Amino acid sequence: MALGLAMGMLGAIGFSGKAIIVKLAYRHGVDTVTLLMLRMLLALPFFMAMVWWTQHRKGAVPVRLSVREWLGVVWLGFCGYYLASLLDFAGLQYVSASLERLILYLYPTLVLLLGILLYGKRASRHQWIGMAVSYVGVVAVFAHEVRLTGADVGLGAALVFGSAVSYALYLSYSGELVRRLGALRLVGLASCVACVLCVGQFVLLRPVSVVAELGAEVWWLSVLNASLCTVLPVVLVMLSIERIGSALASQAGMVGPMSTLVMAALVLDEPLSPWLLLGTALVMSGVFICSRGQDRSSRPLPSPVE
C-alpha cells in the first residue's frame, strides 16, 4: 500500500509542476500555441508506445473500435486534453500558479454539477455545502490576487475555469469508453488525438521557422514538461489506482495543491500569503466534503491538464 500511495502522491506532484514550468517558459518569450505544441509533440511518442503496449501486452484482448467509438475518442481527446490544456496554458499568462491549481482542483464539484444538469442526479446537503466552501476559497484567493496584480487576473481565472469545465466534461462522458477500452488505452488514444490537434494548430497559426528560433531554455523546459509533468504522472497515477484502488489514489492526489504552493514560492517567488493558505484550506476541505458520497468506483482519468 505504501508504494501505491507514494506513486499517487508523486503523480500529483508531477502534474502540479506543469504550472511552474509553463510560468518559467513564458519568461523566455515563448507564446502559448508554440509552448503547448512542444509539450504535446515531445510527449506523442510515449503516448503512442502506451497504446501499442496496451494492445500487445500479454493477455491483452484486441478491441476493434466502431466509428462511433472513434468519434468518442476524438471528442474526449479534444475536450479533455487539447481544449483543457490550451485554456490552462493561456490562463497561466495572467494568474499565479497557485491560483491556477486551486481553480483546476474544483473539477470534482464541476463533475457533480454536470451530473445534476445533464443526467438529473441529485446532490446531498453536505455536497452542496462542500461546493460552497470550495468556491468561497477560490474567490478569497482571486480577490487577493486582483488587488495585487490587477484586472487581468479575471481573464486568466476565466480561462483556467474554462479548462476545468472542459476537463469535467471529459470525465462525465468517459465512463462507457473506459469500460470498453480500459483506462490506460483510452488515455493513450485520447492523448494522441490531442497531440495531433496541438501540432496542427501550431502549423496553421505559426510559421514553422519559429521552432528554430527558440532558445535552449524553452526546449529543456518543454522536455521536462512532456516527461516529468505529463507522461510520468499519468503512468504513476494509473499504477497507483491498480495497487490501492481509486478512493485512496484520489486522496493521495490531494497533495497536488499544496505542492504547487511550495514550488511556486521556491521557484517563482510567489508569496505564501495568509489569504492563499486560507483559500487553499477551504478549497481542499470543500472538495473533500463534496466528494464524499459520490460514485468513486473509478477515479477520474488523469489528463495532462491536471
PDB file of C-alpha atoms in Angstrom:
ATOM      1  CA  MET A   1       0.000   0.000   0.000  1.00  0.00           C
ATOM      2  CA  ALA A   2       2.832   2.394   0.819  1.00  0.00           C
ATOM      3  CA  LEU A   3       4.219   2.089  -2.699  1.00  0.00           C
ATOM      4  CA  GLY A   4       0.805   2.756  -4.232  1.00  0.00           C
ATOM      5  CA  LEU A   5       0.305   5.851  -2.084  1.00  0.00           C
ATOM      6  CA  ALA A   6       3.787   7.087  -2.979  1.00  0.00           C
ATOM      7  CA  MET A   7       3.037   6.635  -6.677  1.00  0.00           C
ATOM      8  CA  GLY A   8      -0.216   8.571  -6.351  1.00  0.00           C
ATOM      9  CA  MET A   9       1.458  11.405  -4.477  1.00  0.00           C
ATOM     10  CA  LEU A  10       4.381  11.615  -6.902  1.00  0.00           C
ATOM     11  CA  GLY A  11       1.936  11.640  -9.821  1.00  0.00           C
ATOM     12  CA  ALA A  12       0.000  14.525  -8.264  1.00  0.00           C
ATOM     13  CA  ILE A  13       3.221  16.450  -7.609  1.00  0.00           C
ATOM     14  CA  GLY A  14       4.313  15.847 -11.214  1.00  0.00           C
ATOM     15  CA  PHE A  15       1.048  17.221 -12.579  1.00  0.00           C
ATOM     16  CA  SER A  16       1.380  20.220 -10.256  1.00  0.00           C
ATOM     17  CA  GLY A  17       4.848  21.008 -11.599  1.00  0.00           C
ATOM     18  CA  LYS A  18       3.360  21.736 -15.021  1.00  0.00           C
ATOM     19  CA  ALA A  19       2.217  25.214 -13.987  1.00  0.00           C
ATOM     20  CA  ILE A  20       5.672  26.040 -12.621  1.00  0.00           C
ATOM     21  CA  ILE A  21       7.404  25.027 -15.845  1.00  0.00           C
ATOM     22  CA  VAL A  22       4.902  26.899 -18.018  1.00  0.00           C
ATOM     23  CA  LYS A  23       5.401  30.084 -15.979  1.00  0.00           C
ATOM     24  CA  LEU A  24       9.183  29.720 -16.309  1.00  0.00           C
ATOM     25  CA  ALA A  25       8.921  29.192 -20.073  1.00  0.00           C
ATOM     26  CA  TYR A  26       6.823  32.346 -20.500  1.00  0.00           C
ATOM     27  CA  ARG A  27       9.749  34.326 -19.096  1.00  0.00           C
ATOM     28  CA  HIS A  28      11.684  33.409 -22.255  1.00  0.00           C
ATOM     29  CA  GLY A  29       9.143  34.999 -24.596  1.00  0.00           C
ATOM     30  CA  VAL A  30       7.514  31.835 -26.000  1.00  0.00           C
ATOM     31  CA  ASP A  31       3.775  32.010 -26.815  1.00  0.00           C
ATOM     32  CA  THR A  32       1.005  29.650 -25.708  1.00  0.00           C
ATOM     33  CA  VAL A  33       0.455  27.905 -29.056  1.00  0.00           C
ATOM     34  CA  THR A  34       4.152  27.122 -29.504  1.00  0.00           C
ATOM     35  CA  LEU A  35       4.688  26.018 -25.912  1.00  0.00           C
ATOM     36  CA  LEU A  36       1.689  23.695 -25.985  1.00  0.00           C
ATOM     37  CA  MET A  37       2.821  22.220 -29.307  1.00  0.00           C
ATOM     38  CA  LEU A  38       6.280  21.448 -27.927  1.00  0.00           C
ATOM     39  CA  ARG A  39       4.868  19.750 -24.864  1.00  0.00           C
ATOM     40  CA  MET A  40       2.497  17.507 -26.810  1.00  0.00           C
ATOM     41  CA  LEU A  41       4.892  16.811 -29.687  1.00  0.00           C
ATOM     42  CA  LEU A  42       7.564  15.590 -27.279  1.00  0.00           C
ATOM     43  CA  ALA A  43       5.006  13.503 -25.366  1.00  0.00           C
ATOM     44  CA  LEU A  44       3.471  11.921 -28.503  1.00  0.00           C
ATOM     45  CA  PRO A  45       5.973   9.023 -28.860  1.00  0.00           C
ATOM     46  CA  PHE A  46       5.307   7.996 -25.250  1.00  0.00           C
ATOM     47  CA  PHE A  47       1.542   8.008 -25.722  1.00  0.00           C
ATOM     48  CA  MET A  48       1.871   6.021 -28.959  1.00  0.00           C
ATOM     49  CA  ALA A  49       4.018   3.482 -27.096  1.00  0.00           C
ATOM     50  CA  MET A  50       1.375   3.349 -24.356  1.00  0.00           C
ATOM     51  CA  VAL A  51      -1.333   2.476 -26.894  1.00  0.00           C
ATOM     52  CA  TRP A  52       0.882  -0.168 -28.533  1.00  0.00           C
ATOM     53  CA  TRP A  53       1.701  -1.757 -25.177  1.00  0.00           C
ATOM     54  CA  THR A  54      -1.941  -1.964 -24.078  1.00  0.00           C
ATOM     55  CA  GLN A  55      -2.765  -3.773 -27.314  1.00  0.00           C
ATOM     56  CA  HIS A  56       0.210  -6.186 -27.369  1.00  0.00           C
ATOM     57  CA  ARG A  57       0.967  -6.947 -23.720  1.00  0.00           C
ATOM     58  CA  LYS A  58       0.482 -10.496 -22.514  1.00  0.00           C
ATOM     59  CA  GLY A  59      -3.186 -11.316 -22.061  1.00  0.00           C
ATOM     60  CA  ALA A  60      -4.407  -8.192 -23.871  1.00  0.00           C
ATOM     61  CA  VAL A  61      -7.686  -8.603 -25.714  1.00  0.00           C
ATOM     62  CA  PRO A  62      -7.705  -6.830 -29.107  1.00  0.00           C
ATOM     63  CA  VAL A  63     -10.501  -4.277 -29.286  1.00  0.00           C
ATOM     64  CA  ARG A  64     -11.937  -3.155 -32.588  1.00  0.00           C
ATOM     65  CA  LEU A  65     -13.435   0.324 -32.319  1.00  0.00           C
ATOM     66  CA  SER A  66     -16.596   1.265 -34.145  1.00  0.00           C
ATOM     67  CA  VAL A  67     -16.937   4.598 -35.930  1.00  0.00           C
ATOM     68  CA  ARG A  68     -18.995   5.887 -33.003  1.00  0.00           C
ATOM     69  CA  GLU A  69     -16.311   4.845 -30.537  1.00  0.00           C
ATOM     70  CA  TRP A  70     -13.590   6.525 -32.600  1.00  0.00           C
ATOM     71  CA  LEU A  71     -15.676   9.694 -32.595  1.00  0.00           C
ATOM     72  CA  GLY A  72     -15.933   9.363 -28.815  1.00  0.00           C
ATOM     73  CA  VAL A  73     -12.149   9.066 -28.515  1.00  0.00           C
ATOM     74  CA  VAL A  74     -11.697  12.149 -30.718  1.00  0.00           C
ATOM     75  CA  TRP A  75     -14.217  14.098 -28.633  1.00  0.00           C
ATOM     76  CA  LEU A  76     -12.500  13.124 -25.371  1.00  0.00           C
ATOM     77  CA  GLY A  77      -9.103  13.993 -26.829  1.00  0.00           C
ATOM     78  CA  PHE A  78     -10.440  17.372 -27.925  1.00  0.00           C
ATOM     79  CA  CYS A  79     -12.189  18.485 -24.737  1.00  0.00           C
ATOM     80  CA  GLY A  80     -10.185  16.701 -22.047  1.00  0.00           C
ATOM     81  CA  TYR A  81      -6.673  17.020 -23.427  1.00  0.00           C
ATOM     82  CA  TYR A  82      -6.474  19.629 -26.196  1.00  0.00           C
ATOM     83  CA  LEU A  83      -9.001  22.311 -25.204  1.00  0.00           C
ATOM     84  CA  ALA A  84      -8.456  21.952 -21.469  1.00  0.00           C
ATOM     85  CA  SER A  85      -4.681  22.234 -21.904  1.00  0.00           C
ATOM     86  CA  LEU A  86      -4.946  25.191 -24.289  1.00  0.00           C
ATOM     87  CA  LEU A  87      -7.180  27.172 -21.925  1.00  0.00           C
ATOM     88  CA  ASP A  88      -4.987  26.274 -18.971  1.00  0.00           C
ATOM     89  CA  PHE A  89      -1.760  27.373 -20.680  1.00  0.00           C
ATOM     90  CA  ALA A  90      -3.410  30.602 -21.836  1.00  0.00           C
ATOM     91  CA  GLY A  91      -4.709  31.360 -18.342  1.00  0.00           C
ATOM     92  CA  LEU A  92      -1.274  30.906 -16.801  1.00  0.00           C
ATOM     93  CA  GLN A  93      -0.158  34.061 -18.600  1.00  0.00           C
ATOM     94  CA  TYR A  94      -2.351  36.080 -16.216  1.00  0.00           C
ATOM     95  CA  VAL A  95      -2.730  34.203 -12.919  1.00  0.00           C
ATOM     96  CA  SER A  96      -0.319  32.748 -10.407  1.00  0.00           C
ATOM     97  CA  ALA A  97       0.478  29.044 -10.451  1.00  0.00           C
ATOM     98  CA  SER A  98      -1.165  28.727  -7.029  1.00  0.00           C
ATOM     99  CA  LEU A  99      -4.497  30.205  -8.107  1.00  0.00           C
ATOM    100  CA  GLU A 100      -4.431  28.120 -11.298  1.00  0.00           C
ATOM    101  CA  ARG A 101      -4.053  24.923  -9.283  1.00  0.00           C
ATOM    102  CA  LEU A 102      -6.898  25.836  -6.924  1.00  0.00           C
ATOM    103  CA  ILE A 103      -9.271  26.569  -9.813  1.00  0.00           C
ATOM    104  CA  LEU A 104      -8.395  23.302 -11.565  1.00  0.00           C
ATOM    105  CA  TYR A 105      -8.865  21.424  -8.306  1.00  0.00           C
ATOM    106  CA  LEU A 106     -12.557  22.360  -8.428  1.00  0.00           C
ATOM    107  CA  TYR A 107     -13.178  19.740 -11.134  1.00  0.00           C
ATOM    108  CA  PRO A 108     -14.932  17.235  -8.782  1.00  0.00           C
ATOM    109  CA  THR A 109     -17.536  19.881  -7.980  1.00  0.00           C
ATOM    110  CA  LEU A 110     -17.988  20.586 -11.695  1.00  0.00           C
ATOM    111  CA  VAL A 111     -18.448  16.869 -12.427  1.00  0.00           C
ATOM    112  CA  LEU A 112     -21.137  16.821  -9.748  1.00  0.00           C
ATOM    113  CA  LEU A 113     -22.857  19.892 -11.209  1.00  0.00           C
ATOM    114  CA  LEU A 114     -22.757  18.399 -14.721  1.00  0.00           C
ATOM    115  CA  GLY A 115     -24.321  15.228 -13.347  1.00  0.00           C
ATOM    116  CA  ILE A 116     -27.149  17.316 -11.901  1.00  0.00           C
ATOM    117  CA  LEU A 117     -27.660  19.348 -15.094  1.00  0.00           C
ATOM    118  CA  LEU A 118     -27.157  16.607 -17.709  1.00  0.00           C
ATOM    119  CA  TYR A 119     -28.281  13.416 -16.003  1.00  0.00           C
ATOM    120  CA  GLY A 120     -30.754  14.611 -13.394  1.00  0.00           C
ATOM    121  CA  LYS A 121     -28.651  13.416 -10.458  1.00  0.00           C
ATOM    122  CA  ARG A 122     -29.255  14.816  -7.002  1.00  0.00           C
ATOM    123  CA  ALA A 123     -26.679  16.281  -4.644  1.00  0.00           C
ATOM    124  CA  SER A 124     -26.819  15.741  -0.918  1.00  0.00           C
ATOM    125  CA  ARG A 125     -26.854  18.579   1.579  1.00  0.00           C
ATOM    126  CA  HIS A 126     -23.211  18.071   2.559  1.00  0.00           C
ATOM    127  CA  GLN A 127     -22.189  18.094  -1.119  1.00  0.00           C
ATOM    128  CA  TRP A 128     -23.836  21.489  -1.627  1.00  0.00           C
ATOM    129  CA  ILE A 129     -22.020  22.713   1.490  1.00  0.00           C
ATOM    130  CA  GLY A 130     -18.733  21.333   0.149  1.00  0.00           C
ATOM    131  CA  MET A 131     -19.198  23.119  -3.171  1.00  0.00           C
ATOM    132  CA  ALA A 132     -19.955  26.394  -1.398  1.00  0.00           C
ATOM    133  CA  VAL A 133     -16.862  26.105   0.806  1.00  0.00           C
ATOM    134  CA  SER A 134     -14.659  25.350  -2.238  1.00  0.00           C
ATOM    135  CA  TYR A 135     -15.839  28.337  -4.232  1.00  0.00           C
ATOM    136  CA  VAL A 136     -15.538  30.667  -1.252  1.00  0.00           C
ATOM    137  CA  GLY A 137     -11.887  29.602  -1.013  1.00  0.00           C
ATOM    138  CA  VAL A 138     -11.230  30.325  -4.690  1.00  0.00           C
ATOM    139  CA  VAL A 139     -12.994  33.692  -4.508  1.00  0.00           C
ATOM    140  CA  ALA A 140     -10.892  34.664  -1.482  1.00  0.00           C
ATOM    141  CA  VAL A 141      -7.618  33.906  -3.286  1.00  0.00           C
ATOM    142  CA  PHE A 142      -8.895  35.500  -6.511  1.00  0.00           C
ATOM    143  CA  ALA A 143      -9.890  38.754  -4.760  1.00  0.00           C
ATOM    144  CA  HIS A 144      -6.499  38.960  -3.058  1.00  0.00           C
ATOM    145  CA  GLU A 145      -4.656  38.386  -6.345  1.00  0.00           C
ATOM    146  CA  VAL A 146      -6.735  41.034  -8.152  1.00  0.00           C
ATOM    147  CA  ARG A 147      -5.668  43.591  -5.563  1.00  0.00           C
ATOM    148  CA  LEU A 148      -2.029  42.644  -6.045  1.00  0.00           C
ATOM    149  CA  THR A 149      -1.727  42.271  -9.819  1.00  0.00           C
ATOM    150  CA  GLY A 150      -4.724  43.933 -11.484  1.00  0.00           C
ATOM    151  CA  ALA A 151      -7.785  43.132 -13.565  1.00  0.00           C
ATOM    152  CA  ASP A 152      -6.023  40.749 -15.977  1.00  0.00           C
ATOM    153  CA  VAL A 153      -6.368  38.130 -13.263  1.00  0.00           C
ATOM    154  CA  GLY A 154     -10.076  37.976 -14.137  1.00  0.00           C
ATOM    155  CA  LEU A 155      -9.300  36.924 -17.703  1.00  0.00           C
ATOM    156  CA  GLY A 156      -6.773  34.347 -16.548  1.00  0.00           C
ATOM    157  CA  ALA A 157      -9.144  32.914 -13.948  1.00  0.00           C
ATOM    158  CA  ALA A 158     -11.917  32.649 -16.556  1.00  0.00           C
ATOM    159  CA  LEU A 159      -9.603  30.777 -18.946  1.00  0.00           C
ATOM    160  CA  VAL A 160      -8.444  28.338 -16.266  1.00  0.00           C
ATOM    161  CA  PHE A 161     -12.028  27.813 -15.083  1.00  0.00           C
ATOM    162  CA  GLY A 162     -12.963  27.060 -18.697  1.00  0.00           C
ATOM    163  CA  SER A 163     -10.167  24.471 -18.666  1.00  0.00           C
ATOM    164  CA  ALA A 164     -11.636  22.876 -15.537  1.00  0.00           C
ATOM    165  CA  VAL A 165     -15.092  22.771 -17.159  1.00  0.00           C
ATOM    166  CA  SER A 166     -13.639  21.138 -20.277  1.00  0.00           C
ATOM    167  CA  TYR A 167     -11.880  18.540 -18.144  1.00  0.00           C
ATOM    168  CA  ALA A 168     -15.093  17.887 -16.192  1.00  0.00           C
ATOM    169  CA  LEU A 169     -16.972  17.306 -19.470  1.00  0.00           C
ATOM    170  CA  TYR A 170     -14.304  14.797 -20.448  1.00  0.00           C
ATOM    171  CA  LEU A 171     -14.707  12.955 -17.148  1.00  0.00           C
ATOM    172  CA  SER A 172     -18.506  12.961 -17.420  1.00  0.00           C
ATOM    173  CA  TYR A 173     -18.518  11.341 -20.855  1.00  0.00           C
ATOM    174  CA  SER A 174     -15.586   8.913 -20.472  1.00  0.00           C
ATOM    175  CA  GLY A 175     -17.247   6.159 -18.445  1.00  0.00           C
ATOM    176  CA  GLU A 176     -18.560   3.983 -21.282  1.00  0.00           C
ATOM    177  CA  LEU A 177     -15.304   4.069 -23.246  1.00  0.00           C
ATOM    178  CA  VAL A 178     -13.268   3.298 -20.104  1.00  0.00           C
ATOM    179  CA  ARG A 179     -15.262   0.108 -19.608  1.00  0.00           C
ATOM    180  CA  ARG A 180     -14.819  -0.831 -23.263  1.00  0.00           C
ATOM    181  CA  LEU A 181     -11.138   0.038 -23.820  1.00  0.00           C
ATOM    182  CA  GLY A 182      -9.601   0.206 -20.372  1.00  0.00           C
ATOM    183  CA  ALA A 183      -8.317   3.360 -18.742  1.00  0.00           C
ATOM    184  CA  LEU A 184      -4.707   3.225 -19.946  1.00  0.00           C
ATOM    185  CA  ARG A 185      -5.618   2.555 -23.587  1.00  0.00           C
ATOM    186  CA  LEU A 186      -8.205   5.335 -23.606  1.00  0.00           C
ATOM    187  CA  VAL A 187      -5.742   7.799 -22.046  1.00  0.00           C
ATOM    188  CA  GLY A 188      -3.154   6.909 -24.688  1.00  0.00           C
ATOM    189  CA  LEU A 189      -5.560   7.211 -27.629  1.00  0.00           C
ATOM    190  CA  ALA A 190      -7.131  10.466 -26.448  1.00  0.00           C
ATOM    191  CA  SER A 191      -3.702  11.937 -25.744  1.00  0.00           C
ATOM    192  CA  CYS A 192      -2.535  11.041 -29.260  1.00  0.00           C
ATOM    193  CA  VAL A 193      -5.573  12.869 -30.673  1.00  0.00           C
ATOM    194  CA  ALA A 194      -4.719  15.938 -28.584  1.00  0.00           C
ATOM    195  CA  CYS A 195      -1.085  15.842 -29.709  1.00  0.00           C
ATOM    196  CA  VAL A 196      -2.147  15.862 -33.361  1.00  0.00           C
ATOM    197  CA  LEU A 197      -4.535  18.770 -32.695  1.00  0.00           C
ATOM    198  CA  CYS A 198      -1.848  20.812 -30.914  1.00  0.00           C
ATOM    199  CA  VAL A 199       0.690  20.269 -33.686  1.00  0.00           C
ATOM    200  CA  GLY A 200      -1.917  21.036 -36.354  1.00  0.00           C
ATOM    201  CA  GLN A 201      -2.910  24.233 -34.560  1.00  0.00           C
ATOM    202  CA  PHE A 202       0.721  25.356 -34.487  1.00  0.00           C
ATOM    203  CA  VAL A 203       1.203  24.647 -38.219  1.00  0.00           C
ATOM    204  CA  LEU A 204      -1.907  26.687 -39.040  1.00  0.00           C
ATOM    205  CA  LEU A 205      -1.176  29.651 -36.769  1.00  0.00           C
ATOM    206  CA  ARG A 206       2.622  29.956 -36.642  1.00  0.00           C
ATOM    207  CA  PRO A 207       5.467  29.750 -39.180  1.00  0.00           C
ATOM    208  CA  VAL A 208       7.453  26.555 -38.683  1.00  0.00           C
ATOM    209  CA  SER A 209      10.628  28.664 -38.576  1.00  0.00           C
ATOM    210  CA  VAL A 210       9.609  29.763 -35.058  1.00  0.00           C
ATOM    211  CA  VAL A 211      10.840  26.416 -33.736  1.00  0.00           C
ATOM    212  CA  ALA A 212      14.400  27.062 -34.918  1.00  0.00           C
ATOM    213  CA  GLU A 213      14.404  30.429 -33.130  1.00  0.00           C
ATOM    214  CA  LEU A 214      13.531  29.025 -29.709  1.00  0.00           C
ATOM    215  CA  GLY A 215      16.188  29.165 -27.035  1.00  0.00           C
ATOM    216  CA  ALA A 216      17.661  26.098 -25.381  1.00  0.00           C
ATOM    217  CA  GLU A 217      15.890  27.015 -22.131  1.00  0.00           C
ATOM    218  CA  VAL A 218      12.457  26.643 -23.769  1.00  0.00           C
ATOM    219  CA  TRP A 219      13.418  23.269 -25.225  1.00  0.00           C
ATOM    220  CA  TRP A 220      14.694  21.910 -21.916  1.00  0.00           C
ATOM    221  CA  LEU A 221      11.641  23.171 -20.048  1.00  0.00           C
ATOM    222  CA  SER A 222       9.406  21.540 -22.673  1.00  0.00           C
ATOM    223  CA  VAL A 223      11.260  18.244 -22.310  1.00  0.00           C
ATOM    224  CA  LEU A 224      10.668  18.379 -18.558  1.00  0.00           C
ATOM    225  CA  ASN A 225       7.045  19.329 -19.111  1.00  0.00           C
ATOM    226  CA  ALA A 226       6.435  16.451 -21.518  1.00  0.00           C
ATOM    227  CA  SER A 227       8.218  13.820 -19.432  1.00  0.00           C
ATOM    228  CA  LEU A 228       8.068  14.644 -15.721  1.00  0.00           C
ATOM    229  CA  CYS A 229       4.817  16.648 -15.770  1.00  0.00           C
ATOM    230  CA  THR A 230       2.787  14.830 -18.447  1.00  0.00           C
ATOM    231  CA  VAL A 231       3.704  11.228 -19.282  1.00  0.00           C
ATOM    232  CA  LEU A 232       5.245  10.073 -16.000  1.00  0.00           C
ATOM    233  CA  PRO A 233       2.390  11.364 -13.780  1.00  0.00           C
ATOM    234  CA  VAL A 234      -0.185   9.612 -15.983  1.00  0.00           C
ATOM    235  CA  VAL A 235       1.655   6.300 -15.584  1.00  0.00           C
ATOM    236  CA  LEU A 236       2.185   6.785 -11.828  1.00  0.00           C
ATOM    237  CA  VAL A 237      -1.472   7.603 -11.186  1.00  0.00           C
ATOM    238  CA  MET A 238      -2.673   4.595 -13.186  1.00  0.00           C
ATOM    239  CA  LEU A 239      -0.244   2.289 -11.336  1.00  0.00           C
ATOM    240  CA  SER A 240      -1.381   3.800  -8.041  1.00  0.00           C
ATOM    241  CA  ILE A 241      -5.012   3.018  -8.867  1.00  0.00           C
ATOM    242  CA  GLU A 242      -4.113  -0.582  -9.718  1.00  0.00           C
ATOM    243  CA  ARG A 243      -2.315  -1.049  -6.388  1.00  0.00           C
ATOM    244  CA  ILE A 244      -4.516   0.765  -3.863  1.00  0.00           C
ATOM    245  CA  GLY A 245      -7.804   1.478  -5.618  1.00  0.00           C
ATOM    246  CA  SER A 246      -9.465   4.648  -6.813  1.00  0.00           C
ATOM    247  CA  ALA A 247     -10.512   6.087  -3.447  1.00  0.00           C
ATOM    248  CA  LEU A 248      -7.053   6.057  -1.855  1.00  0.00           C
ATOM    249  CA  ALA A 249      -5.429   7.215  -5.096  1.00  0.00           C
ATOM    250  CA  SER A 250      -7.766  10.223  -5.125  1.00  0.00           C
ATOM    251  CA  GLN A 251      -6.836  11.050  -1.535  1.00  0.00           C
ATOM    252  CA  ALA A 252      -3.134  10.802  -2.400  1.00  0.00           C
ATOM    253  CA  GLY A 253      -3.774  13.359  -5.153  1.00  0.00           C
ATOM    254  CA  MET A 254      -4.732  15.944  -2.540  1.00  0.00           C
ATOM    255  CA  VAL A 255      -1.037  16.772  -2.143  1.00  0.00           C
ATOM    256  CA  GLY A 256      -1.218  18.477  -5.552  1.00  0.00           C
ATOM    257  CA  PRO A 257      -2.423  21.953  -4.487  1.00  0.00           C
ATOM    258  CA  MET A 258      -0.032  22.103  -1.531  1.00  0.00           C
ATOM    259  CA  SER A 259       2.937  21.032  -3.667  1.00  0.00           C
ATOM    260  CA  THR A 260       2.092  23.771  -6.172  1.00  0.00           C
ATOM    261  CA  LEU A 261       2.089  26.374  -3.399  1.00  0.00           C
ATOM    262  CA  VAL A 262       5.508  25.238  -2.179  1.00  0.00           C
ATOM    263  CA  MET A 263       7.060  25.021  -5.667  1.00  0.00           C
ATOM    264  CA  ALA A 264       5.591  28.392  -6.675  1.00  0.00           C
ATOM    265  CA  ALA A 265       7.108  30.009  -3.591  1.00  0.00           C
ATOM    266  CA  LEU A 266      10.522  28.378  -4.029  1.00  0.00           C
ATOM    267  CA  VAL A 267      10.890  28.583  -7.814  1.00  0.00           C
ATOM    268  CA  LEU A 268       8.704  31.510  -8.900  1.00  0.00           C
ATOM    269  CA  ASP A 269       8.943  33.636  -5.735  1.00  0.00           C
ATOM    270  CA  GLU A 270       5.157  33.740  -5.430  1.00  0.00           C
ATOM    271  CA  PRO A 271       4.193  34.905  -1.922  1.00  0.00           C
ATOM    272  CA  LEU A 272       2.682  32.438   0.555  1.00  0.00           C
ATOM    273  CA  SER A 273       0.132  34.880   1.944  1.00  0.00           C
ATOM    274  CA  PRO A 274      -2.374  34.066   4.705  1.00  0.00           C
ATOM    275  CA  TRP A 275      -5.177  34.561   2.144  1.00  0.00           C
ATOM    276  CA  LEU A 276      -3.628  31.949  -0.132  1.00  0.00           C
ATOM    277  CA  LEU A 277      -3.202  29.443   2.683  1.00  0.00           C
ATOM    278  CA  LEU A 278      -6.761  30.037   3.898  1.00  0.00           C
ATOM    279  CA  GLY A 279      -8.183  29.735   0.391  1.00  0.00           C
ATOM    280  CA  THR A 280      -6.251  26.517  -0.233  1.00  0.00           C
ATOM    281  CA  ALA A 281      -7.516  25.014   3.021  1.00  0.00           C
ATOM    282  CA  LEU A 282     -11.103  25.937   2.108  1.00  0.00           C
ATOM    283  CA  VAL A 283     -10.861  24.520  -1.420  1.00  0.00           C
ATOM    284  CA  MET A 284      -9.312  21.242  -0.282  1.00  0.00           C
ATOM    285  CA  SER A 285     -11.795  20.855   2.567  1.00  0.00           C
ATOM    286  CA  GLY A 286     -14.739  21.667   0.317  1.00  0.00           C
ATOM    287  CA  VAL A 287     -13.672  19.225  -2.402  1.00  0.00           C
ATOM    288  CA  PHE A 288     -13.163  16.514   0.214  1.00  0.00           C
ATOM    289  CA  ILE A 289     -16.646  17.122   1.638  1.00  0.00           C
ATOM    290  CA  CYS A 290     -18.171  17.300  -1.824  1.00  0.00           C
ATOM    291  CA  SER A 291     -16.506  14.044  -2.932  1.00  0.00           C
ATOM    292  CA  ARG A 292     -17.992  12.073  -0.054  1.00  0.00           C
ATOM    293  CA  GLY A 293     -20.980  10.176  -1.312  1.00  0.00           C
ATOM    294  CA  GLN A 294     -20.019  10.480  -4.978  1.00  0.00           C
ATOM    295  CA  ASP A 295     -19.507   7.336  -7.015  1.00  0.00           C
ATOM    296  CA  ARG A 296     -15.829   6.603  -6.536  1.00  0.00           C
ATOM    297  CA  SER A 297     -15.740   3.163  -8.129  1.00  0.00           C
ATOM    298  CA  SER A 298     -13.376   4.583 -10.711  1.00  0.00           C
ATOM    299  CA  ARG A 299     -11.078   7.512 -10.226  1.00  0.00           C
ATOM    300  CA  PRO A 300     -11.307  10.270 -12.850  1.00  0.00           C
ATOM    301  CA  LEU A 301      -8.904   9.559 -15.680  1.00  0.00           C
ATOM    302  CA  PRO A 302      -5.648  11.504 -15.480  1.00  0.00           C
ATOM    303  CA  SER A 303      -5.178  14.235 -18.037  1.00  0.00           C
ATOM    304  CA  PRO A 304      -2.271  16.496 -18.977  1.00  0.00           C
ATOM    305  CA  VAL A 305      -4.305  19.410 -17.627  1.00  0.00           C
ATOM    306  CA  GLU A 306      -4.291  18.108 -14.062  1.00  0.00           C
TER     307      GLU A 306
END
